[in-house]
Amino acid sequence: MAKAKEHYFDISAKLDMMEFKNALVMAQKEIVGRFDFKGILAEIELNEKSKAVTISSSSEQKIETLKDILVARLLKRGLSSSILDESKKENISGGNMKIVYALVDSIDKDEAREISKAIKELNLKVTSAIQGDEIRVSGKSIDDLQKVMSAVRKLELKAPLVFGNFR
């Protein structure tokens, strides 16, 4: 009798940078056309090398409005708003201020543990193993693996999750 085949998939995090750039361009176009930003500093800039977005304006309220515009464009392009992680807030010249957001494009150790714990709590016949910045989930039943995918998608995580290598 043949042994049942082991199936698996990998959970990783990947930010679609082209979609992000498209959302950023659309947000910048919207800002140029808005009357409430006429004559004041209102910028959203991407630093691709350091994977950061800087939002600058005349007040914290204006910065929040700019962030809301960017988030709306991200959501329209199928990207999560949780990829923006506030890392630094500071005053700049002329009474203006800026906030720097780091772009989240990997699963950190705490989120990896949270995902593994959630998978164990499902009480399915699957195993999960953290392999660097990926998590491999394996099991004999494809249905069980699909239940795991569904459950992991429902978790409130920062990382933009991608399910790959389904075999």
XYZ file of C-alpha atoms in Angstrom:
167
model
C 0.000 0.000 0.000
C 1.368 3.459 -0.960
C 1.948 6.079 1.699
C -0.224 9.220 1.486
C 1.653 12.111 -0.088
C 2.700 15.030 2.112
C 1.497 18.431 0.847
C 2.825 21.823 1.902
C 2.838 25.554 1.288
C 4.958 28.501 2.421
C 3.750 31.669 4.123
C 5.914 34.690 3.445
C 5.497 38.455 3.241
C 6.072 40.403 0.073
C 5.157 43.944 -0.805
C 4.269 44.441 -4.477
C 6.438 47.520 -5.009
C 4.965 48.336 -8.450
C 1.446 48.442 -7.005
C 2.723 50.513 -4.100
C 4.342 53.019 -6.464
C 1.142 53.217 -8.527
C -0.889 53.939 -5.375
C 1.646 56.585 -4.350
C 1.446 58.345 -7.741
C -2.357 58.352 -7.614
C -2.296 59.779 -4.060
C 0.147 62.511 -5.141
C -2.125 63.439 -8.071
C -5.122 63.681 -5.742
C -3.209 65.908 -3.312
C -2.240 68.357 -6.084
C -5.923 68.815 -6.957
C -7.203 69.358 -3.411
C -7.995 72.905 -2.329
C -7.187 72.243 1.356
C -3.516 71.675 0.418
C -3.101 74.767 -1.797
C -0.147 76.923 -0.771
C 1.110 74.655 2.029
C 3.635 71.855 2.264
C 1.937 68.544 1.412
C 4.322 65.780 0.297
C 4.426 62.006 0.250
C 7.835 60.677 -0.748
C 9.150 57.133 -1.137
C 12.723 56.197 -0.302
C 12.998 52.818 -1.983
C 16.494 52.086 -0.678
C 15.553 52.423 2.983
C 11.994 51.128 2.374
C 10.389 54.173 3.954
C 7.680 56.710 3.142
C 7.926 60.280 4.441
C 4.788 62.383 4.775
C 5.360 66.118 5.356
C 2.879 68.917 5.977
C 2.041 71.934 8.132
C 0.320 70.030 10.975
C -0.257 66.558 12.361
C -3.891 66.755 11.215
C -2.787 67.480 7.613
C -0.327 64.577 7.786
C -3.132 62.256 8.927
C -5.241 63.457 5.974
C -2.343 62.750 3.595
C -1.897 59.292 5.132
C -5.646 58.618 4.727
C -5.403 59.531 1.023
C -2.429 57.166 0.594
C -4.165 54.350 2.518
C -7.304 54.714 0.360
C -5.150 54.337 -2.772
C -3.335 51.327 -1.284
C -6.634 49.595 -0.523
C -7.921 50.249 -4.062
C -4.811 48.481 -5.364
C -5.306 45.483 -3.068
C -2.530 46.395 -0.622
C -2.941 46.397 3.147
C -2.739 49.619 5.133
C -0.769 47.738 7.799
C 2.376 47.877 5.630
C 2.923 51.425 6.941
C 4.632 51.313 10.341
C 5.291 54.716 11.954
C 8.959 54.930 12.866
C 9.808 58.612 13.383
C 7.965 61.901 13.950
C 9.798 65.216 13.894
C 9.428 68.963 13.356
C 11.085 70.443 10.283
C 11.744 74.008 9.119
C 9.016 76.624 8.828
C 6.806 75.155 11.555
C 6.127 72.091 9.430
C 6.463 68.480 10.522
C 7.084 65.077 8.999
C 6.373 61.481 9.886
C 8.446 58.615 8.496
C 6.759 55.248 7.963
C 8.789 52.078 7.474
C 7.398 49.710 4.828
C 6.698 46.274 6.298
C 7.635 43.570 3.795
C 8.686 40.638 5.958
C 7.308 38.521 8.767
C 9.039 39.374 12.045
C 9.752 36.739 14.696
C 6.780 37.692 16.895
C 4.322 37.480 13.990
C 5.860 34.159 12.896
C 5.287 32.776 16.409
C 1.735 34.170 16.413
C 1.005 32.454 13.078
C 2.467 29.139 14.283
C 0.466 29.333 17.513
C -2.767 30.055 15.596
C -2.082 27.058 13.323
C -1.569 24.760 16.342
C -4.817 26.015 17.917
C -6.752 24.852 14.839
C -6.110 21.233 15.960
C -5.648 20.037 12.382
C -3.196 17.357 11.275
C -0.638 19.858 9.993
C 2.780 21.022 11.129
C 4.325 24.458 10.832
C 8.015 25.288 10.841
C 9.552 28.766 10.913
C 12.329 28.939 8.320
C 13.933 32.392 8.481
C 11.304 34.862 7.274
C 9.007 32.118 5.930
C 6.755 29.560 7.552
C 6.317 26.146 5.943
C 3.016 24.410 6.689
C 2.733 20.742 5.762
C 0.120 18.030 6.078
C -1.455 15.081 4.284
C -4.847 16.721 3.669
C -5.147 19.545 1.138
C -8.424 20.517 2.826
C -6.597 21.011 6.140
C -3.983 23.196 4.428
C -6.723 25.320 2.860
C -8.360 25.721 6.301
C -4.996 26.920 7.644
C -4.710 29.491 4.826
C -8.182 30.774 5.555
C -7.489 31.074 9.295
C -4.129 32.827 8.781
C -5.706 35.363 6.403
C -8.093 36.379 9.218
C -5.259 37.206 11.644
C -4.560 40.922 12.253
C -0.933 41.118 11.106
C 1.295 43.924 9.796
C 3.028 41.848 7.154
C 1.415 41.516 3.699
C 1.150 37.712 3.594
C 1.749 35.647 0.460
C 0.978 31.934 0.192
C 3.295 30.140 -2.217
C 4.817 26.797 -3.243
C 1.501 24.975 -2.744
C 2.332 21.332 -3.499
